[in-house]
Coordinates of C-alpha atoms and ligand atoms in Angstrom, one line a residue:
X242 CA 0.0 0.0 0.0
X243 CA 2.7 2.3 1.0
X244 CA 4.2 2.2 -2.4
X245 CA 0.9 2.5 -4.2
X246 CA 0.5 6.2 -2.5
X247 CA 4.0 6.7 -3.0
X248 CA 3.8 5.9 -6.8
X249 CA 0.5 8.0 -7.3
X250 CA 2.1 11.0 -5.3
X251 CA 4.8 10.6 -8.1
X252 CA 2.4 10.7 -10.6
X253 CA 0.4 13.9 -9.0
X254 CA 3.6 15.6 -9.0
X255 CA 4.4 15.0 -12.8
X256 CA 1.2 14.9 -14.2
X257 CA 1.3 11.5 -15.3
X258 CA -2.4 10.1 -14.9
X259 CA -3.2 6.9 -12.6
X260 CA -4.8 3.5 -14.5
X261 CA -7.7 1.6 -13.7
X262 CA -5.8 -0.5 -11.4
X263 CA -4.8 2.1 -9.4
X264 CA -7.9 3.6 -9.2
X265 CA -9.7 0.6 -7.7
X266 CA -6.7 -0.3 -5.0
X267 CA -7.4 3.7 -4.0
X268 CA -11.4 2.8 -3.4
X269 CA -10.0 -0.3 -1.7
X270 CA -7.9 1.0 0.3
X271 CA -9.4 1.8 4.0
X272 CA -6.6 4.7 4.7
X273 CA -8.8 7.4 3.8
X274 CA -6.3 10.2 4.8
X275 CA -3.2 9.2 2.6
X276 CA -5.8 9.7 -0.4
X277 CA -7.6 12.8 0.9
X278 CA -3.6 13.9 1.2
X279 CA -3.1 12.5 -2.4
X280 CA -6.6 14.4 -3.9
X281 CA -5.8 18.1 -1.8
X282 CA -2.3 17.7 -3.7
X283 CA -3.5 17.2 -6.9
X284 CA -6.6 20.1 -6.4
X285 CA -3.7 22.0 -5.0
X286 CA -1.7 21.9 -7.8
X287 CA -4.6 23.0 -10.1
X288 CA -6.6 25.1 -8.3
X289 CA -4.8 26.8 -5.4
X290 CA -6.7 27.3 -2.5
X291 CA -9.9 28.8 -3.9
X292 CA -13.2 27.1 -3.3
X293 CA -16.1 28.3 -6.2
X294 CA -19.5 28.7 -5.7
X295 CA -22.6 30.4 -7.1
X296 CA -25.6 31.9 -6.7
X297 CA -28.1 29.9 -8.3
X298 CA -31.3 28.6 -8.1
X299 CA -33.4 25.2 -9.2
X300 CA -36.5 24.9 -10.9
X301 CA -37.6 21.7 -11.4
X302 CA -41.0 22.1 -14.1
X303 CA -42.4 18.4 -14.1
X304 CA -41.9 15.9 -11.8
X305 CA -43.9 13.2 -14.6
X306 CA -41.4 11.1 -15.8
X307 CA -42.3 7.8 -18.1
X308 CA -38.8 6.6 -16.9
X309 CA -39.3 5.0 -13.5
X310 CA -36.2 4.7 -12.5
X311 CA -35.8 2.6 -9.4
X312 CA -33.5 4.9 -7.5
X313 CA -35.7 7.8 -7.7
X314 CA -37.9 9.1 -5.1
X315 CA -39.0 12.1 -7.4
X316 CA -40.8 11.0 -10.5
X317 CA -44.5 10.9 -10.8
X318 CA -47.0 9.0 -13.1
X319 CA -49.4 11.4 -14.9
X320 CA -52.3 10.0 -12.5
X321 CA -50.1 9.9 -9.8
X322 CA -50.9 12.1 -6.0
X323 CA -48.4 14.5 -6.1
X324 CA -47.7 14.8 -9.4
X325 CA -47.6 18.5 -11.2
X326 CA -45.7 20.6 -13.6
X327 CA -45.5 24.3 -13.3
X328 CA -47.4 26.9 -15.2
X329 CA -45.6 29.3 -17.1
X330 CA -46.2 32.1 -14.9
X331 CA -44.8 29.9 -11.6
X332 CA -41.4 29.5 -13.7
X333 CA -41.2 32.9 -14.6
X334 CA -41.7 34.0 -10.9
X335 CA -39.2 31.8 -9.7
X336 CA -36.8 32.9 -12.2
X337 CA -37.6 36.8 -11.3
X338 CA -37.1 36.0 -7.7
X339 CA -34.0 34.4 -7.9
X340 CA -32.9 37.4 -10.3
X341 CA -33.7 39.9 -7.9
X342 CA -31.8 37.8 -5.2
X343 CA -28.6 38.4 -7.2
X344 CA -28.6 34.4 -9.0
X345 CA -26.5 34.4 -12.1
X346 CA -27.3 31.1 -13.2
X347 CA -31.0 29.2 -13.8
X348 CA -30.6 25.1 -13.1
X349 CA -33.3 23.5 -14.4
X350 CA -34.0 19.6 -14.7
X351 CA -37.0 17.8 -15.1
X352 CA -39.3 14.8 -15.8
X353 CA -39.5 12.8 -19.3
X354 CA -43.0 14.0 -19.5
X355 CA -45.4 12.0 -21.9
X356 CA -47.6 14.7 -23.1
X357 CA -45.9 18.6 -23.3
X358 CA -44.9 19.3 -26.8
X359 CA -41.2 20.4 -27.5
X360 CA -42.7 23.9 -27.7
X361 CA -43.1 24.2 -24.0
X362 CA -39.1 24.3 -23.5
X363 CA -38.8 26.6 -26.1
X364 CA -41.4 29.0 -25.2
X365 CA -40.0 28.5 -21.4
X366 CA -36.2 29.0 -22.2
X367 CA -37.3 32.1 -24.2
X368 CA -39.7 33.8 -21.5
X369 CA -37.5 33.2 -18.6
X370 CA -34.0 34.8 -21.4
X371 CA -36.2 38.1 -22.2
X372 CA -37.4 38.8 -18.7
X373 CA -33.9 37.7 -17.1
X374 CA -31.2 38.4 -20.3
X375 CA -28.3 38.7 -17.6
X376 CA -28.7 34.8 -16.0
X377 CA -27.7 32.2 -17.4
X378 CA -29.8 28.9 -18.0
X379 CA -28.1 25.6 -17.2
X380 CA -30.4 23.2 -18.4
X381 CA -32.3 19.8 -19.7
X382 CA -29.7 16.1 -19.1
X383 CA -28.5 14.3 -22.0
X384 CA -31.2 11.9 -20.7
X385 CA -33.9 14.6 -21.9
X386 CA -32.1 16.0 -25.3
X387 CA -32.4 12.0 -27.0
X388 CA -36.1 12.8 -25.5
X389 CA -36.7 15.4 -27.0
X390 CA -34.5 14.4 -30.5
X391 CA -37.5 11.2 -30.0
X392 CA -40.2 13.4 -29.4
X393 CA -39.9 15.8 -33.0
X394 CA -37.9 13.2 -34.8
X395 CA -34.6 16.1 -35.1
X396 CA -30.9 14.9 -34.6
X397 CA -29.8 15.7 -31.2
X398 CA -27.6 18.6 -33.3
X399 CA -31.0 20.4 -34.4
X400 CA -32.5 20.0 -30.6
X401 CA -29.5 21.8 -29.2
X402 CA -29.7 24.1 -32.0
X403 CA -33.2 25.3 -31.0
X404 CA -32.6 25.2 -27.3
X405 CA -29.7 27.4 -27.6
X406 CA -32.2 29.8 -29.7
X407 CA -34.3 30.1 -27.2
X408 CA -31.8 30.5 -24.0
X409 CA -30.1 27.9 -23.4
X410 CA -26.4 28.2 -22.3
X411 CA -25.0 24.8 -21.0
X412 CA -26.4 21.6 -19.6
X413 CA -26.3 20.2 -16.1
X414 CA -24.4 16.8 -15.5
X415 CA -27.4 14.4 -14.6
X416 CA -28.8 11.2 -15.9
X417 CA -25.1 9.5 -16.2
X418 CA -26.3 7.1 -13.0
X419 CA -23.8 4.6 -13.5
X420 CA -22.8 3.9 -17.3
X421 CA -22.5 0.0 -17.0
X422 CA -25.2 -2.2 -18.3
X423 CA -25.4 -4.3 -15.3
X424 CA -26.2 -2.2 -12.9
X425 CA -28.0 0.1 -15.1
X426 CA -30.4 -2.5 -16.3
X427 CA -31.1 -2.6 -12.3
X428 CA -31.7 0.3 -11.2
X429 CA -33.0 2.6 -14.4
X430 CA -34.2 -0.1 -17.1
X431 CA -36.2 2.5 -19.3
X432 CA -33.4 5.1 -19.4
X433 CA -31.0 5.3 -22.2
X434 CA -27.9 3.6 -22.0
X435 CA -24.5 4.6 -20.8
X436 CA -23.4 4.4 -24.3
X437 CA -26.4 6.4 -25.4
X438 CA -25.6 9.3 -22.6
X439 CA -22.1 9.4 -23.8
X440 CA -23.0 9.8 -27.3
X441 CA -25.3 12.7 -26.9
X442 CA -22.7 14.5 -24.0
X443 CA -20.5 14.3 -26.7
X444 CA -22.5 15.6 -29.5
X445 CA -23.5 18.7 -27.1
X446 CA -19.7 19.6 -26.6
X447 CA -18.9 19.4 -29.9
X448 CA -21.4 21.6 -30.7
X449 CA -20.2 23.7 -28.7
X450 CA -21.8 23.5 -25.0
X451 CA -20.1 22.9 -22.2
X452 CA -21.9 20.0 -19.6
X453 CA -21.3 18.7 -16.2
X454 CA -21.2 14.8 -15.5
X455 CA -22.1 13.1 -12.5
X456 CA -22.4 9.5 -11.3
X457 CA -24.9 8.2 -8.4
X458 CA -23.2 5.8 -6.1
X459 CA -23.8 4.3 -2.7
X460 CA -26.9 1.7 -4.5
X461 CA -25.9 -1.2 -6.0
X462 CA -22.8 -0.6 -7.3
X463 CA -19.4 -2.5 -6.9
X464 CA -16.0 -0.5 -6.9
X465 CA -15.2 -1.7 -10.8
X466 CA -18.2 0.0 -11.6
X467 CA -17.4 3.4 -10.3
X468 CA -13.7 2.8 -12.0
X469 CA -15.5 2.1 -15.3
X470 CA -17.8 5.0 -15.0
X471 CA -14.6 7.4 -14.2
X472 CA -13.1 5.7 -16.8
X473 CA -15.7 6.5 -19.7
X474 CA -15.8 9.8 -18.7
X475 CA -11.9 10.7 -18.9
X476 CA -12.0 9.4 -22.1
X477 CA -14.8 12.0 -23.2
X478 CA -13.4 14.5 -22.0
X479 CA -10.0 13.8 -23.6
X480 CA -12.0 13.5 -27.0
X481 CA -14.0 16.9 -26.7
X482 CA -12.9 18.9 -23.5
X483 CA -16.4 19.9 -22.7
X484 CA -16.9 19.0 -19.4
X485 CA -16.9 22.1 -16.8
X486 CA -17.2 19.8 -13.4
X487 CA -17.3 16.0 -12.1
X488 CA -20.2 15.7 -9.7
X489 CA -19.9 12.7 -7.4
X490 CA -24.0 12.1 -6.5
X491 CA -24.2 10.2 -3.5
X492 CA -27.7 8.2 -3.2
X493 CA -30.1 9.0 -0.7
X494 CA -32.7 5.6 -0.4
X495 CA -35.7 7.1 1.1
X496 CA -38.6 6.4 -0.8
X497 CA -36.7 4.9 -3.3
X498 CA -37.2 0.9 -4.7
X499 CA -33.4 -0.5 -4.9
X500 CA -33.2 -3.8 -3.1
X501 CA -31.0 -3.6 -0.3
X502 CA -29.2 -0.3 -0.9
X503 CA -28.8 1.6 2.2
X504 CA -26.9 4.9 0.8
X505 CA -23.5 6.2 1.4
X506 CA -21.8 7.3 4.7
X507 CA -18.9 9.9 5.5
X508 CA -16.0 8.1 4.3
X509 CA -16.9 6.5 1.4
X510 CA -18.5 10.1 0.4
X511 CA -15.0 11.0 0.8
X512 CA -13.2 8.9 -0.9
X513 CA -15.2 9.1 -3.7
X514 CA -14.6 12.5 -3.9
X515 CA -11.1 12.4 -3.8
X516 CA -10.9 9.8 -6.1
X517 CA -12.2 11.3 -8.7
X518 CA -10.0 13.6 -8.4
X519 CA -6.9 12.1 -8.2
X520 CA -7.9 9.9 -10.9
X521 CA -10.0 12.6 -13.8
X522 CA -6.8 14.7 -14.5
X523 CA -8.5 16.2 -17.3
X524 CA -11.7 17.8 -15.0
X525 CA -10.7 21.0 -13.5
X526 CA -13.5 21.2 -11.2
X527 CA -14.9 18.8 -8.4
X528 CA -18.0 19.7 -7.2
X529 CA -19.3 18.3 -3.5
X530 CA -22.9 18.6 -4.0
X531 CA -23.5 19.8 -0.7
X532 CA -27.6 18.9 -1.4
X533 CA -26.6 14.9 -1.1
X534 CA -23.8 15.4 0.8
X535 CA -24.8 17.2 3.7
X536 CA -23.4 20.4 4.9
X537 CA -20.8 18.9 7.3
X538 CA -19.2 16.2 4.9
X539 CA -19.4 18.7 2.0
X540 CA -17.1 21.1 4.3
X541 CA -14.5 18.5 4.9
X542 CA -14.7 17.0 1.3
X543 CA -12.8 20.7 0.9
X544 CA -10.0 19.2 1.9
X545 CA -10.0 15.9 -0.1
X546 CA -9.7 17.6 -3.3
X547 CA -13.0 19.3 -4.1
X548 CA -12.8 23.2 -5.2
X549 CA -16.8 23.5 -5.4
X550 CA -19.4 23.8 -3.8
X551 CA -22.3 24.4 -5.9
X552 CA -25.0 27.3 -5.2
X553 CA -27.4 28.6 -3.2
X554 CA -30.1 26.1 -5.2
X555 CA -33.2 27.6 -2.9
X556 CA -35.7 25.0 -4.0
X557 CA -34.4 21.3 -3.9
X558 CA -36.9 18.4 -4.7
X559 CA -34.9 14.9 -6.5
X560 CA -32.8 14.6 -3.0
X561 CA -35.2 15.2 -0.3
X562 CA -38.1 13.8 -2.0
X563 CA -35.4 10.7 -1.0
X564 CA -34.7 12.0 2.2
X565 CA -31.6 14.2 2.0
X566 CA -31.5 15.9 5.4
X567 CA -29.7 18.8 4.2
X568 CA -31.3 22.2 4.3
X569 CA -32.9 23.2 0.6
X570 CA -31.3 26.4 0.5
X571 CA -28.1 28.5 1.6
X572 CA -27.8 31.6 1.6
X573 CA -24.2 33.3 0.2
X574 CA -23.1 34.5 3.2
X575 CA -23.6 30.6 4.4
X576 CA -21.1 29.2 1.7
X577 CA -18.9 32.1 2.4
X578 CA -18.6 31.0 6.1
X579 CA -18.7 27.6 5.4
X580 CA -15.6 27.2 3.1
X581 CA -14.0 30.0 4.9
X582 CA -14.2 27.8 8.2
X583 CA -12.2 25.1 5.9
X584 CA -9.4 27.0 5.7
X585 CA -10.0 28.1 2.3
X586 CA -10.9 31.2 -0.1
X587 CA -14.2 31.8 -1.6
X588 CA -14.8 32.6 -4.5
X589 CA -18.2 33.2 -6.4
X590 CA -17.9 32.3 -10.0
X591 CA -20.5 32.1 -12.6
X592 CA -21.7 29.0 -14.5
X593 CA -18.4 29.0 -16.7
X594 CA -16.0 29.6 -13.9
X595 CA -15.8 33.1 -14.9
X596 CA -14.5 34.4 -11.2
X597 CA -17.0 37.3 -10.0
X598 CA -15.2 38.0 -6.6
X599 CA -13.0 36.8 -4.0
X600 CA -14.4 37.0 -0.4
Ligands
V47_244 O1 -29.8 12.6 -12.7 C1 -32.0 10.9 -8.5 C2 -29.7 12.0 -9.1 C3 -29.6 13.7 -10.6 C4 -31.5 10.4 -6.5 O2 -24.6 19.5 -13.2 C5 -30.4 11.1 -7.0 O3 -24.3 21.2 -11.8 C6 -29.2 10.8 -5.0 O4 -27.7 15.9 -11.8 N1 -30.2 10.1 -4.5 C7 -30.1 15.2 -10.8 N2 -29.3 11.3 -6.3 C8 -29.2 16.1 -10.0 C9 -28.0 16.5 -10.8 C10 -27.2 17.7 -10.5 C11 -27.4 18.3 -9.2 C12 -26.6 19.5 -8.9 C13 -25.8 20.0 -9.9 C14 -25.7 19.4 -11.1 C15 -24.8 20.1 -12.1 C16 -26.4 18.3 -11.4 O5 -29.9 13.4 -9.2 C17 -30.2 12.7 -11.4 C18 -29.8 11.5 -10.6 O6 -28.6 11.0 -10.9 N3 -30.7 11.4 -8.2 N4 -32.4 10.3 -7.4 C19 -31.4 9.9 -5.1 N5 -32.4 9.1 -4.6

């Protein structure tokens, strides 16, 4: 063990990127210290000391989703109690209220819904760009885009061609789950495949939009999984370069149907974090989703190699509809103090790590 840290510190420190191998002796190692150590040196190295966040805010339109995924505590049928999708008007209130709260960035995910034409995005990408020109509006999974290239028979390049027309900027980094087939057949049958999300992330960057990617872990997942999820997504990125952040999601079970899966704890929420760092050479960002994490292991996770923290997000429903028992909402002067207490310098960027200012 000694010389596997030993021979990844030497790697760190000339930029020579870890294998597969490596990888999975890292997640399963127990000595979570020597690869927070190995992960703060390699963030170090890239990113200095500053810690990025934003002030954003979710809107999530429809919770009706014909993909029942079994990991998801937030999808609806259309007869469902508790199903809805927002009016117009509701969207465009939220959007003006996180405006006026100073958000420079819109987040907005939703439901695979069976019935709402390909018009509604449009029309609510271009109502929420001409009342609010300044934010910016992160928005729709590659899950949705092969949607939506289903729904009006287009190629995924004329979707993102009309999307962009309307308002939209870049794309968050969900629906990526976990890319293998065997585990993916288990937990989200009816979704597209791995292969599938990796072939539309890719036609979005070379378009020209930058995305996020994530990966949900803690369900049913064995360590070679997570490798071959990392994996898939290094070699992406070193194909196009269009990926902004890695988002490590961990799962929250709560009303959720995946046999057995009891969701993740401190350190393995750690060591996944740093992990991906030490390992994705080629992502500049790390992002401890502080919504899944919780606010205390989202902190330390600033010292095992993560330089962001996400937003303020003031209205979260896919993690506590599965029982995230983090707070919805923090306010900026909360993330300020919070990375701050960690030792480390704030700084609020915007959705393309454009730095705004240094606290
Ligand atoms: O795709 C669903 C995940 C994702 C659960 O790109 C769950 O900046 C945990 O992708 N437990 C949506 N996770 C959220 C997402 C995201 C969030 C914040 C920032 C960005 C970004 C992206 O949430 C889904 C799915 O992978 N999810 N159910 C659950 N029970």
């Amino acid at each position: 063990m000694i010389n596997l840290f030993e021979n990844i510190r030497t790697k760190i420190e000339t930029g020579t990127r870890i294998s597969d191998a490596e990888a999975l002796d890292l997640f399963r190692s127990n000595d979570l210290l020597a690869i927070g150590e190995l992960a703060a040196l390699a963030n170090r190295r890239r990113n200095g000391e500053a810690v990025y966040f934003n002030v954003n805010r979710h809107i999530n339109y429809t919770n009706i989703c014909v993909n029942r995924c079994t990991f998801c505590a937030f999808h609806k049928g259309v007869e469902d109690e508790g199903c809805y999708t927002l009016a117009l008007n509701d969207i465009l209130a939220k959007a003006a209220e996180a405006s006026a709260a100073g958000a420079t960035e819109i987040h907005m995910v939703g439901g695979l819904h069976p019935d709402l034409p390909f018009d509604f995005y449009l029309e609510m990408l271009a109502a929420i760009k001409a009342d609010n020109p300044e934010l910016h509006i992160k928005a729709f999974t590659a899950v949705e885009i092969d949607y939506f290239a289903q729904l009006t028979g287009q190629s995924v390049e004329q979707v993102i061609g009309e999307l962009q027309q309307a308002g939209l900027d870049s794309m968050p980094g969900g629906g990526a789950e976990i890319f293998g087939k065997g585990v993916r057949d288990k937990i989200c049958p009816e979704k597209i495949s791995g292969e599938r999300w990796l072939e539309v992330t890719e036609k979005v960057h070379r378009y020209g939009l930058k995305t996020n990617a994530t990966m949900l872990f803690g369900h049913l997942e064995e360590y070679e999984d997570r490798v071959d999820h990392l994996g898939r997504l290094r070699q992406l990125q070193d194909r196009t370069g269009g990926f902004q952040a890695f988002i490590p999601l961990a799962f929250q079970p709560d009303n959720t149907r995946v046999p057995g899966a009891k969701g993740v704890g401190g350190v393995d929420a750690l060591k996944t974090l740093a992990i991906s760092r030490i390992y994705l050479d080629n992502f500049r960002h790390v992002k401890a989703y502080w919504v899944m994490l919780g606010l205390k292991i989202a902190q330390v996770a600033l010292n095992f190699g993560v330089n962001d923290l996400d937003g303020t997000v003031v209205e979260e429903k896919i993690g506590h509809d599965a029982g995230a028992d983090s707070p919805q909402a923090m306010t900026k002067e909360q993330i300020i103090e919070l990375i701050r207490k960690a030792g480390r310098i704030p700084v609020e960027r915007d959705t393309l790590y454009q730095e705004l200012k240094t606290f």
